[in-house]
Amino acid sequence: MPLIITALGILLLLTMIMKFKINTLITLIVVSFVLGLALGMPINEIIESVETGLGGTMASTGLIFGFGAILGKLIADAGGAQRIAMTLIARFNEKWVQWAVILTSFILGIALFFEVGLVLLIPIVYQIAKQTNISFLWLGLPMVTALSVTHAFLPPHPGPTVISAQYGANIGLVLLYGLLISIPTIIIAGPLFTRYAKKFVPTAFEKAAEGSIAKLGDAKQYKLEDTPGFGVSAITAVFPVILMGLSTIFTLVKDTMGIGDSFFFDMIAAIGAPSMVMLLSLLLSLYTMGIARGIPMESLMKSAEGSVKAIGMLLLILGASGALKEVLMDGGVGDYVALIFEGSTISPLFLAWLIAAVIRVAQGSATVSALTTAGLVLPLLADTDVNLALVVLATGAGSVIASHVNDTGFWIIKESFGLTMKETFATWTILETLISVSGLVFVLLLSLFV
């Protein structure tokens, strides 16, 4: 029954948005309450779940998106995004610019959280699309593919890092095997799928930058000599990567050498937290893209205010999607899925993928589905000689399948690229499923050799 109720709730949500054109924010909150009641939750617990889910999502993404939007807008308004775009176009001709975007996204995605990568890269990719007169989504889909693949398979992202510890897998092998799996998966779900998607939903590829984050890159155009240098522009844009990368390296050294906690490492961990990373990067951009160029603080703050206004509705929608996810979790949907697979004798690699996939579809969060799966699969690994690093990757692959309305990422992509519900399903949802299935196939192939 919980799965049937969830399916009916999703159908109600789609009907309200697509048929009756009700605002997404209002729809998400209404459906959260309806689902809570249908799952048998007391009304006071539903209210608490909605508030907890909304607050938790805003706490984890609000500052990241807020500071990231300001950072992106400052870089765009100063001409830094234009400089980065033009330099990439000059180094890679127009034919290969999509691959330049993929390579950049993959490198940045290894160190950056999915949300951070989006708010940093979308304005720059928009500029590249504008300069080359290429469809924004033609470049955008491969970009989000690279970010999603690194999120699913590669440490130091939360899912693969935590479940590596839970399974007792060697995190170095997880990273090595993850890289081997990531490259062909990105090619399949990125540029290859984008070609077919353009035939299936041509309207999505004909749009200008209607999304809230994309508009951050829609700034005044400068003569190239009047823009900041490529070096300072690139360092400002990738400064979050530098901070997160250094923090990760110090933490790995600390854990590997068994060094105890200290004020120094506490400071390193604090600096590497996503919200702090974005704040420090924003402060740097105020100097490099503003003060150093003689731009008055008043103008910089005007850009900052405009950028936050542009993503205001996006932030509320993300919070509401977190409320829906919390209601599904508190309503026992994930626990019900766990019971279905209890005592299963399927191959550990396929079972890890399948459980993670079903939980993901039922409750939305990739990280939650990966962590829940680890707890369910772990007891089944005791009497097997399966490669634990591959179990981590199979779990990660399952955890990203079929992103839809109960996933915060679905709404991020929809609002960021200005897509309709139908276009988001036909692009992002299928793309995530391709990543999941391709990941499983490559894990099973790799298991024949390691």
Steps between C-alpha positions, in 0.01 A plus 500: 500500500773761578636469147150529346426804717832657394421438131155658539655798680744553213212475252311766698807726495543466124129568441502814714808643327449388140120504463386767745820712476522543879824652628766232570569623854132484601458161333796343681374611842140390431609157371732458800201540735276274290767227487560527874129450572476211253802330662324517837711769663336716771450860384744641758771261377433602139549866590820412685629295204422779253679757717795267563537410132466860382738629766757226447507551125525877531774462762708276274439680169384854583839659567667294226254624239483851643877556518552307176248718318674818620841359404376405152336839449811692605717298263247552218448873560874564508549316170685207662250241374527649152882478517489133613246416229695672222828339607348151502344563158839616366682194639231254382331588174120505492485135395671387822362756745252247644792278597674798656192553719493128594869497592468817708187372675660163578815654646305749710238238588753274672550761771170687495160405632238467223319821601824702524610380157169607350496855633861552392484340156155588365575875451830415327343233279224747414765748388666234282163414344432868437841568344484194271126522427465137616195375689542559873361153584731339241788599726303486826399132493857366462604743776245367751586144393861547605395659830248222574744219418766638734232542770395134466834323462795702622625582850508754668128534417283404801333186361805301379716625789261399780390167352865411432554525873182302575592217264864509613614562140838649409415859407801519267366205298153657498654814348706300246213275389265796513716691253504199264120478513439876487664571166290269276188580705544874438547440127181291476274713721655831392581579135349180352169533683486875429491425125191281542336733752518782248287290262248397769447843662624763252309776683727464803806570284346803331457699820704797605624517861165499676631337817579700811867398529566541128381859517787574739732468202297737283715807563630794298733400214849651498781529251736216588781738598267664754431176689709364791789272401432129450725408791325714761156413360571126505653506850199691631261250340688189617596634845229279660669199337837604642363539852300175494789312340752617761258421781446148362875436463572613858215285633621192309856552629367537855292181477771299322772593750269464799555859614269608782266796497653845545411865451685501166302210355176637645569824312578309179171308531309824562659671199412198284129507593299595188334809650833635631669421169240704315524791747879520469477471121241778494728728705785430257276583203401833659866594483611345168184577302414827675735694726814417296321628187387823664131404510315676786372282784151637437500349149632170631225479760241584236619199300489287815142599580386439144657153493326388818164633375549294182520173694248582776223276366751224423610493865140474623427219252810312617387537859152371413648200315694424817170507692349244261805275537486524882130404506573191288783398733305562821196330348699175479534466123874425521448249784233323296739463205763360736259228617435392141865405449567350843658154469554525123756264337568707186864580400634763746599742222162488327314497833684811621408679176138381507431594863660843454298553179165411658564714808612788276181485291286473814647782711722712274834560670804335339709529817222361724436208264873417490535511879180299556616238251835463676326407823284239321772343283780491758373186683482315168870559423637295791501167312604631158833587338351788299724802436382758755610797288271379223211463746550869588484595131196279434323668792595843365371407155163390636468810715478741204244320283185669367516838674143634513273727702605378846866582428637847570733460200201469266375845600849650489539391136145601403530850645865554402440427131143633483355165389141379514413187700483293181837630379662431837376139498613453140849635566611491865302195619614287204856633534516393866359157410769458233766586756355240738464217249836572331665510841358157588606350165857627538515381864394150390756505216772616737410221744615247238857634522554616861 
